[in-house]
PDB file of C-alpha atoms in Angstrom:
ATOM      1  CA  UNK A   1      28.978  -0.586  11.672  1.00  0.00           C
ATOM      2  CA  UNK A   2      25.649   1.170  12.337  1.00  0.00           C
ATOM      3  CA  UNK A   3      23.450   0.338  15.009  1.00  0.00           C
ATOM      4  CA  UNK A   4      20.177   0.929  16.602  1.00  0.00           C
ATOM      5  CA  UNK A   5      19.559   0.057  20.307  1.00  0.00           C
ATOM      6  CA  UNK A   6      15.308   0.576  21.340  1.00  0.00           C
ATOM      7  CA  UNK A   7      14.124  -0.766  24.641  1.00  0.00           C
ATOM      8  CA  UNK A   8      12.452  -4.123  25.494  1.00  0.00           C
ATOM      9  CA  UNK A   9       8.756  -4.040  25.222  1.00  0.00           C
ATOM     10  CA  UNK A  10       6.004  -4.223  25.081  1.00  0.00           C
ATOM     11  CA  UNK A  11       4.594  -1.365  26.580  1.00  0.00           C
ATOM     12  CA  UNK A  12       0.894  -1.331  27.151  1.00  0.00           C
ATOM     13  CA  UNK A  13      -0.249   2.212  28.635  1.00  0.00           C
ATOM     14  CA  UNK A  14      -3.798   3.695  29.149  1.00  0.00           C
ATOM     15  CA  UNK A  15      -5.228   6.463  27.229  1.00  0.00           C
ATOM     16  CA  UNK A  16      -4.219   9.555  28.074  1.00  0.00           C
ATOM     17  CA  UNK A  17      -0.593   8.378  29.506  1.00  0.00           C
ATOM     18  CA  UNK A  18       2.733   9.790  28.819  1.00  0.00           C
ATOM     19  CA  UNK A  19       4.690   7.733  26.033  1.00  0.00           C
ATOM     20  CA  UNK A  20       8.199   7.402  26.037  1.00  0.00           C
ATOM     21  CA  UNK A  21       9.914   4.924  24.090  1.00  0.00           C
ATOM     22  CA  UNK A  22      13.779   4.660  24.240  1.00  0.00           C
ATOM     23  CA  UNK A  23      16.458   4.769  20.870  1.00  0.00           C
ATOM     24  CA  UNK A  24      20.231   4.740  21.041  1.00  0.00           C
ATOM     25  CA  UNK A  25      22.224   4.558  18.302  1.00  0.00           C
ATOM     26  CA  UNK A  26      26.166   3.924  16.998  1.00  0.00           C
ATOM     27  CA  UNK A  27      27.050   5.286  13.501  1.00  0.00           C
ATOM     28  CA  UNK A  28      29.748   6.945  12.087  1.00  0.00           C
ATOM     29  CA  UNK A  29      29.630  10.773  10.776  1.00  0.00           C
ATOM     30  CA  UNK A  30      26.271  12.528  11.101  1.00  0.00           C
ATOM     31  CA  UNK A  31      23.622   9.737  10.371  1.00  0.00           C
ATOM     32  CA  UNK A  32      19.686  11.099  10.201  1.00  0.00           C
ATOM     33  CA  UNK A  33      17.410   8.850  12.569  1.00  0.00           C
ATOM     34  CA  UNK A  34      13.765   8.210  12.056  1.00  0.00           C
ATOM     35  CA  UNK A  35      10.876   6.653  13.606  1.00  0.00           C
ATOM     36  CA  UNK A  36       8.536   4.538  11.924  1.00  0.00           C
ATOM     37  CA  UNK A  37       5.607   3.032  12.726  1.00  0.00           C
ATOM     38  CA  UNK A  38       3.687  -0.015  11.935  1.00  0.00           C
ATOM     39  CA  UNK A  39      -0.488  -0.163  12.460  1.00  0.00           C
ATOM     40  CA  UNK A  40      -1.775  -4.330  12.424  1.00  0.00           C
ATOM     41  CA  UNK A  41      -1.754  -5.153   8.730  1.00  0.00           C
ATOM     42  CA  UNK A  42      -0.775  -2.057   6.791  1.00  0.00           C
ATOM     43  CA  UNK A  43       3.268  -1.276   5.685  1.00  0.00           C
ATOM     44  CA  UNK A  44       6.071   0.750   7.917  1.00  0.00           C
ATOM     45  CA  UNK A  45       5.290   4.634   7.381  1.00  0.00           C
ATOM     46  CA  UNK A  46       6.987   7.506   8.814  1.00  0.00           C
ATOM     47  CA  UNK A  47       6.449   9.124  11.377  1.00  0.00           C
ATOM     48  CA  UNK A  48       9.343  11.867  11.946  1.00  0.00           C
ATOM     49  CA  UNK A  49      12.859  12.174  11.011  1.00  0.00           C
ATOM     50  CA  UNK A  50      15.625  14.419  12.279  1.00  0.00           C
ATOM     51  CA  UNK A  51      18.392  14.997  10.163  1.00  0.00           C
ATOM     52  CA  UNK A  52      20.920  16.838  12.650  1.00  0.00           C
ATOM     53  CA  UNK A  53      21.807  17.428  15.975  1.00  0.00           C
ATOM     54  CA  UNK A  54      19.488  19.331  18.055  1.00  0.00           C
ATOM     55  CA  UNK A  55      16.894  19.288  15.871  1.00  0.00           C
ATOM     56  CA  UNK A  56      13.349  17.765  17.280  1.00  0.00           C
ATOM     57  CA  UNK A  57      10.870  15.829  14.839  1.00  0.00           C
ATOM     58  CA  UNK A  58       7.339  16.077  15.231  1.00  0.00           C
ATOM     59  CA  UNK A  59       4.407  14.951  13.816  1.00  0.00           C
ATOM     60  CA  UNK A  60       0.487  13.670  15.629  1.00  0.00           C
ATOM     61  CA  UNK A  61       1.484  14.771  18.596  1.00  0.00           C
ATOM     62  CA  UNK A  62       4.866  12.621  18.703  1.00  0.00           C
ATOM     63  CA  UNK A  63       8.402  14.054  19.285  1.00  0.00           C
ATOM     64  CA  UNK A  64      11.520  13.201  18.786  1.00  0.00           C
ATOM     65  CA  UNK A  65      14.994  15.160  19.292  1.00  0.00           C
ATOM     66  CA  UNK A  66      18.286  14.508  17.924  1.00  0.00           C
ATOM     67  CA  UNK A  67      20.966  14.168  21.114  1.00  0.00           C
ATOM     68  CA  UNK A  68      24.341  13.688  19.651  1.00  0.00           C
ATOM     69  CA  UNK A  69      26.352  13.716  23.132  1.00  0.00           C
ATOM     70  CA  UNK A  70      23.972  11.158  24.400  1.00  0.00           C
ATOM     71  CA  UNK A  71      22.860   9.276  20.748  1.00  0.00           C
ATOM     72  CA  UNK A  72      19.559   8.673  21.300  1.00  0.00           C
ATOM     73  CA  UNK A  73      16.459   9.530  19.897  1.00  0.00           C
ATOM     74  CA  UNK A  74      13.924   8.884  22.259  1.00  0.00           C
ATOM     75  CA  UNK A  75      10.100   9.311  21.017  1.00  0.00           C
ATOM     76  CA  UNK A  76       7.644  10.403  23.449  1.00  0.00           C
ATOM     77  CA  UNK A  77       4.149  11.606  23.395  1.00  0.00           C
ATOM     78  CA  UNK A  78       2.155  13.573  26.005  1.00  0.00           C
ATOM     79  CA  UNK A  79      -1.247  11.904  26.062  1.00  0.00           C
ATOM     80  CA  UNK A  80      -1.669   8.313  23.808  1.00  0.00           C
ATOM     81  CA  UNK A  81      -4.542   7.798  22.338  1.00  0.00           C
ATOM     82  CA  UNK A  82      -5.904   3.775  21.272  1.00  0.00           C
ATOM     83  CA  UNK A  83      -5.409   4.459  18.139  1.00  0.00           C
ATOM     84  CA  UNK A  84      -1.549   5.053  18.358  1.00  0.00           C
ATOM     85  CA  UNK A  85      -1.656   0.933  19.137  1.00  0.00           C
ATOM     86  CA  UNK A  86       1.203  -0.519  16.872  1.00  0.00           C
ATOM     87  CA  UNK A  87       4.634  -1.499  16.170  1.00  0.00           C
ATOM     88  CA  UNK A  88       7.640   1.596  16.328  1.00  0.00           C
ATOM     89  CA  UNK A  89      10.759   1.135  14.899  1.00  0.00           C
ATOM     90  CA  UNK A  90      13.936   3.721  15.428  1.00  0.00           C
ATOM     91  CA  UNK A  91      16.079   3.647  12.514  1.00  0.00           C
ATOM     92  CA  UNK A  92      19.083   5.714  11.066  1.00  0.00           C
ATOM     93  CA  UNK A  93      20.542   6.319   7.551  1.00  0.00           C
ATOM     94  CA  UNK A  94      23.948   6.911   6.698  1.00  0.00           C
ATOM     95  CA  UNK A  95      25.035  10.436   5.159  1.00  0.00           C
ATOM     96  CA  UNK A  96      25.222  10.848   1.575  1.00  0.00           C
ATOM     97  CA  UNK A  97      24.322   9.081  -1.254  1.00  0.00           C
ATOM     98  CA  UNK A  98      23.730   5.883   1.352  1.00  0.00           C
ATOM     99  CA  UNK A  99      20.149   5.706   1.709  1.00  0.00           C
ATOM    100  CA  UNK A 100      20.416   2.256   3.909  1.00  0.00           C
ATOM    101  CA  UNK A 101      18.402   2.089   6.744  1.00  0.00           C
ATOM    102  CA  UNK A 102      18.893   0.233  10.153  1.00  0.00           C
ATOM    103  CA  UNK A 103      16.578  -0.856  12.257  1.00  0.00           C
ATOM    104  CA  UNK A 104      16.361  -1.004  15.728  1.00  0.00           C
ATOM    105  CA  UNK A 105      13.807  -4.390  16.480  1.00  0.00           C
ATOM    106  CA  UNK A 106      10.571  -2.555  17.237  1.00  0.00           C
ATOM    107  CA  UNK A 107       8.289  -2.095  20.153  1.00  0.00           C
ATOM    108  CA  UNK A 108       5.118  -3.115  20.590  1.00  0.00           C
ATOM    109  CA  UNK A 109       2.408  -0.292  21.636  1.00  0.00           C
ATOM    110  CA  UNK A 110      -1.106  -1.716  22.949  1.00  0.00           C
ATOM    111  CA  UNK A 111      -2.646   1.559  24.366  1.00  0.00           C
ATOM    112  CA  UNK A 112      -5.972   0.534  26.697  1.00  0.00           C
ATOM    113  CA  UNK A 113      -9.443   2.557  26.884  1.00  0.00           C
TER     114      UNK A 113
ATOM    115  CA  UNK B   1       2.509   9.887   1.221  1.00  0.00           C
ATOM    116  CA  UNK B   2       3.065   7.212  -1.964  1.00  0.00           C
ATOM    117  CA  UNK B   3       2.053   4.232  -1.884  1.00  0.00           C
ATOM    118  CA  UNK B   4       3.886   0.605  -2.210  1.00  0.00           C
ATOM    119  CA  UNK B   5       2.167  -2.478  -2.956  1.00  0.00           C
ATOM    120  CA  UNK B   6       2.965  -6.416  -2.254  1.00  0.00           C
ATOM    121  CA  UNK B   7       1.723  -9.473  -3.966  1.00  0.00           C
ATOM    122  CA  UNK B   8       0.828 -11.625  -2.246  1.00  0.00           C
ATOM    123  CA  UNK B   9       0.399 -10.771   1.339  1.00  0.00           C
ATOM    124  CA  UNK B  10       0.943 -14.386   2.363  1.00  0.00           C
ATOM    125  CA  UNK B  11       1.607 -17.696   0.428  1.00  0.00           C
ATOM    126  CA  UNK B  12       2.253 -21.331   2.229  1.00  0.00           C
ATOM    127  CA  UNK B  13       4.482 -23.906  -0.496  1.00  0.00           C
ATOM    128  CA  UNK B  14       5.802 -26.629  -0.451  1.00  0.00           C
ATOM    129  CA  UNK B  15       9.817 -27.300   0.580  1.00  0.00           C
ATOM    130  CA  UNK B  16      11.865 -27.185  -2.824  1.00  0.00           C
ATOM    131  CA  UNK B  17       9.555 -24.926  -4.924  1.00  0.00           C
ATOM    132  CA  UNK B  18       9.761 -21.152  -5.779  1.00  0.00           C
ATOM    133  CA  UNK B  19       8.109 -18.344  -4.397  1.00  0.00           C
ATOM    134  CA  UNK B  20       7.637 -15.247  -6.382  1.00  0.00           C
ATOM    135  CA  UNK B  21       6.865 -12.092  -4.218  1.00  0.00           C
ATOM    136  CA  UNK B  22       6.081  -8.666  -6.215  1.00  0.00           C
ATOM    137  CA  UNK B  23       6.926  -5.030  -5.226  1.00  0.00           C
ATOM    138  CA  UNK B  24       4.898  -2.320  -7.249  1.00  0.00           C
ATOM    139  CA  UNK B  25       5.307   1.753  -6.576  1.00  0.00           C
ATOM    140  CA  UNK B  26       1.777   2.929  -7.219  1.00  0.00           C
ATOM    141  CA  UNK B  27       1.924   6.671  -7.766  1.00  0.00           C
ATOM    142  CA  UNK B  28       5.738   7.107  -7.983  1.00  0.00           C
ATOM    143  CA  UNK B  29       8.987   5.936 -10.003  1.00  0.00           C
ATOM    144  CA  UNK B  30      11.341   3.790  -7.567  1.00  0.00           C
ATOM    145  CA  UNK B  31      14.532   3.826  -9.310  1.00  0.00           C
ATOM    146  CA  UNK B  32      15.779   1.984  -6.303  1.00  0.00           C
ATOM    147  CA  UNK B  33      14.123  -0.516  -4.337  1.00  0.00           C
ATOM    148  CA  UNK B  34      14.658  -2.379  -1.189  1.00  0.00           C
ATOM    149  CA  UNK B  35      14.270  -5.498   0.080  1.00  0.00           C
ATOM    150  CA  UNK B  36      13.962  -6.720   4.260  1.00  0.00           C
ATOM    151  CA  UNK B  37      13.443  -9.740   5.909  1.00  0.00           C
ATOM    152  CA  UNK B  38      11.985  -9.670   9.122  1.00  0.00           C
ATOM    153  CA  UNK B  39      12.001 -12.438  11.722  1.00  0.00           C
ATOM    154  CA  UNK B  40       9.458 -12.915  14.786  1.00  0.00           C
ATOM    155  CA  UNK B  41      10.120 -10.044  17.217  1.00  0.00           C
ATOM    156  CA  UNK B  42      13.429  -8.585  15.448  1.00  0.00           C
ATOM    157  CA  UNK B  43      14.384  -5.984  13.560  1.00  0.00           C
ATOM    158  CA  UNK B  44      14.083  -5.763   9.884  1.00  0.00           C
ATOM    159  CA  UNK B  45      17.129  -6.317   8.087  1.00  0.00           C
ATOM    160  CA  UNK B  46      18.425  -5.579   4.798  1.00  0.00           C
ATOM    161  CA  UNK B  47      18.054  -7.932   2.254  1.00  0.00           C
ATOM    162  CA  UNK B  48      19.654  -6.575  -1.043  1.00  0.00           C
ATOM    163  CA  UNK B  49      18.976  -3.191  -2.857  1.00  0.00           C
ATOM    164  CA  UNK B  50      17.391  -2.913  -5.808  1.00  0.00           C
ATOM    165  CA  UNK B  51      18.094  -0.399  -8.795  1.00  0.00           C
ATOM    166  CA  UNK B  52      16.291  -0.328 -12.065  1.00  0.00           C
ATOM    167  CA  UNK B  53      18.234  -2.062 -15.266  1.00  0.00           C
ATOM    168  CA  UNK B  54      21.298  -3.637 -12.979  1.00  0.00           C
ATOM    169  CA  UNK B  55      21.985  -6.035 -10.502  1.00  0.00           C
ATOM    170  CA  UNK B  56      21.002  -6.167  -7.486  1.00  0.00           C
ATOM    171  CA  UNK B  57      23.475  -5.631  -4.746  1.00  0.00           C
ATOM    172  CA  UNK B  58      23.093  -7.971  -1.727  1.00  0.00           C
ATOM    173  CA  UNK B  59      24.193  -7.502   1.741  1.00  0.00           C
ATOM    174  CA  UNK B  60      26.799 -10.096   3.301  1.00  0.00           C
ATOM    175  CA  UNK B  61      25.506 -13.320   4.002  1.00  0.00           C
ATOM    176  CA  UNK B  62      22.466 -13.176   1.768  1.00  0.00           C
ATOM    177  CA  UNK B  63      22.218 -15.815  -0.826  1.00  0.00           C
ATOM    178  CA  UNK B  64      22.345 -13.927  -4.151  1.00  0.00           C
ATOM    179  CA  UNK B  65      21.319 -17.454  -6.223  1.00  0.00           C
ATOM    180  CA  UNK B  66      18.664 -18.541  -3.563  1.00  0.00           C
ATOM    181  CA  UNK B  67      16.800 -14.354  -3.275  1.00  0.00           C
ATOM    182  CA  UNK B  68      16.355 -13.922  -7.067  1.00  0.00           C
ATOM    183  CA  UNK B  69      15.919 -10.081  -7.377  1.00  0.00           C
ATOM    184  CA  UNK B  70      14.531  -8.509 -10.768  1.00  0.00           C
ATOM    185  CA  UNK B  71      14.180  -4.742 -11.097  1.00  0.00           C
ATOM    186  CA  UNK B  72      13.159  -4.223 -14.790  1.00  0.00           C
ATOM    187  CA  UNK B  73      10.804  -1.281 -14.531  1.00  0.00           C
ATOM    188  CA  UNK B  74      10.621   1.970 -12.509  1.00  0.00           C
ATOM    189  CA  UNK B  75       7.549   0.403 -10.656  1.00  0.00           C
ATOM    190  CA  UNK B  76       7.777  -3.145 -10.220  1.00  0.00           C
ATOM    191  CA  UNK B  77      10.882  -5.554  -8.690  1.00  0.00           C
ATOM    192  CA  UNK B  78      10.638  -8.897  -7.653  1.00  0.00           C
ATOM    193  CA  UNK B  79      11.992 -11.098  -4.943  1.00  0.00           C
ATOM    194  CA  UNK B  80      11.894 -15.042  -6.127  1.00  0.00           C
ATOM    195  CA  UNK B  81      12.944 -17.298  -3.318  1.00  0.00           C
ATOM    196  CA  UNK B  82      14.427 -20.690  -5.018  1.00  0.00           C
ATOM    197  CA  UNK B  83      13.895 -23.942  -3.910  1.00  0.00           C
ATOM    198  CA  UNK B  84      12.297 -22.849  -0.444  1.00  0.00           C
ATOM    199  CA  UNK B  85      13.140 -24.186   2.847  1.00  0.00           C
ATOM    200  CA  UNK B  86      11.479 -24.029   6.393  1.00  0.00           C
ATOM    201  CA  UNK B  87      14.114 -21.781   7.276  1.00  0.00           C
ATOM    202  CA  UNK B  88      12.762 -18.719   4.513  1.00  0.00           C
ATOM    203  CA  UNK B  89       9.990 -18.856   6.403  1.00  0.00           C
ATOM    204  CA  UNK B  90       9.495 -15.303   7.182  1.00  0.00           C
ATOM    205  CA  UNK B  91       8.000 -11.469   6.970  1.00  0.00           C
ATOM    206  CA  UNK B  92       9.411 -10.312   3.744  1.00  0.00           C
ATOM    207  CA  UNK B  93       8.945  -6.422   3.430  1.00  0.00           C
ATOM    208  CA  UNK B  94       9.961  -4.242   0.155  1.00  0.00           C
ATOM    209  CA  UNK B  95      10.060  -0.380   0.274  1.00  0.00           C
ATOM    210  CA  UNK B  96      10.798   2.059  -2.764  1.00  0.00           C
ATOM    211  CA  UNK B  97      12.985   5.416  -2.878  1.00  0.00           C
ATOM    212  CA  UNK B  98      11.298   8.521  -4.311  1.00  0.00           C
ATOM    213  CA  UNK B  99      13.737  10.570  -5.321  1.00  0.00           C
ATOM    214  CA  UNK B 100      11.267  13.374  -5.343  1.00  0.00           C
ATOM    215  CA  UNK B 101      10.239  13.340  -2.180  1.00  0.00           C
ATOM    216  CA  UNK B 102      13.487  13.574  -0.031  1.00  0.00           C
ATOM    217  CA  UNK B 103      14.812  10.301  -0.752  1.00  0.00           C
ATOM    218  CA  UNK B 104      12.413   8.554   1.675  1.00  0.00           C
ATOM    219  CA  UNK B 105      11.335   4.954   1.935  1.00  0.00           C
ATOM    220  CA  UNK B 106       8.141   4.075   1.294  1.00  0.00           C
ATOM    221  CA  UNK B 107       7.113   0.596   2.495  1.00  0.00           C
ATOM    222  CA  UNK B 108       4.940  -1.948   1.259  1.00  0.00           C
ATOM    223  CA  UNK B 109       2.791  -4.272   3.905  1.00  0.00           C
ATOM    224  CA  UNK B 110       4.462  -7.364   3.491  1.00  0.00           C
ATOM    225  CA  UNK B 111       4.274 -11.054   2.883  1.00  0.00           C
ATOM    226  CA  UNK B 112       3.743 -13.373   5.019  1.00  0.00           C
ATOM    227  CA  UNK B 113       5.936 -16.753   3.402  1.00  0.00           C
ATOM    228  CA  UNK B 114       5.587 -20.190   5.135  1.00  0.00           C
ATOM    229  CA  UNK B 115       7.232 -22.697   4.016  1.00  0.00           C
ATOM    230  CA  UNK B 116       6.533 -26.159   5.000  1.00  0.00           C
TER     231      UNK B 116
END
């Protein structure tokens, strides 16, 4: 079945650092992976997606890119901020009509002043 | 992006009652909902799915009589957790599938259930 592998945390940086934060995955077929994140008290949103190999996800200042030969998505950032403190979560879909996600278990960001 | 609420965000009951937990889609139709249970430092995992006038279809191992699921509108399902143990304790999380935005998820923030 599908799975999502992200590393141990948590990570605890200070501002300005370089983020990366490690995803591999198993699925069958061509599965579209995803990062999500989770600010204290507020629901899971996205925050990019890539739906096929080679193609990078972006969004405030985050980036993502899909490696098939390696399967990972790995999320990095150039320069965190304290505001990007939360909770990220990898996940994948199947293809298709199968909207199911899987989650990897989440790591804990606590970015310092 | 849309917006999913939860009510309520936490609730403590007693061991043997039920819980009720509600899922609305503000400013979209969810045709399909799901619903997650997340344990202390692990991964959310898939509870059941949700669509609109039918069953619910659970994933393996998940108590279909003890997670009561009800889907009857295009905004609102519920999640009723029968005859509550210490062991539901836990972060239950709902999202909803808008079909007119790309299929994505959109979550709601949770509740927190503790039973005792």
């Amino acid at each position: 079945g599908n799975s999502v592998t992200q590393m141990e945390g948590p990570v605890t940086l200070s501002e300005e650092a370089f983020l990366t934060i490690n995803c591999t995955y198993t699925a069958t077929g061509y599965p579209s992976l995803f990062w999500y994140v989770q600010y204290p008290g507020e629901g899971l949103q996205l925050l990019l997606k890539a739906t096929k190999a080679d193609d990078k996800g972006s969004n405030k200042g985050f980036e993502a890119t899909y490696r098939k030969e390696t399967t990972s998505f790995h999320l990095e950032k150039g320069s965190v901020q304290v505001s990007d403190s939360a909770v990220y979560f990898c996940a994948l879909s199947g293809t298709g009509a199968n909207s199911k996600l899987t989650f990897g278990k989440g790591i804990t960001l606590s970015v310092r002043p | 992006g849309a917006v999913v609420s939860q009510h309520p965000s936490w609730v403590i009951c007693k061991s043997g009652t039920s819980v009720k937990i509600e899922c609305r889609s503000l400013d979209f139709q969810a045709t399909t909902m799901f619903w997650y249970r997340q344990f202390p430092k692990q991964s959310l995992m898939l509870m059941a799915t949700s669509n609109e006038g039918s069953k619910a279809t659970y994933e393996q191992g998940v108590e279909k009589d003890k997670f009561l699921i009800n889907h009857a509108s295009l905004t609102l399902s519920t999640l009723t957790v029968t005859s509550a143990h210490p062991e539901d304790s836990s972060f239950y999380i709902c999202s909803g599938l808008d079909r007119a935005n790309l299929n994505e998820q959109f979550f709601g923030p949770g509740t927190r259930l503790t039973v005792l």
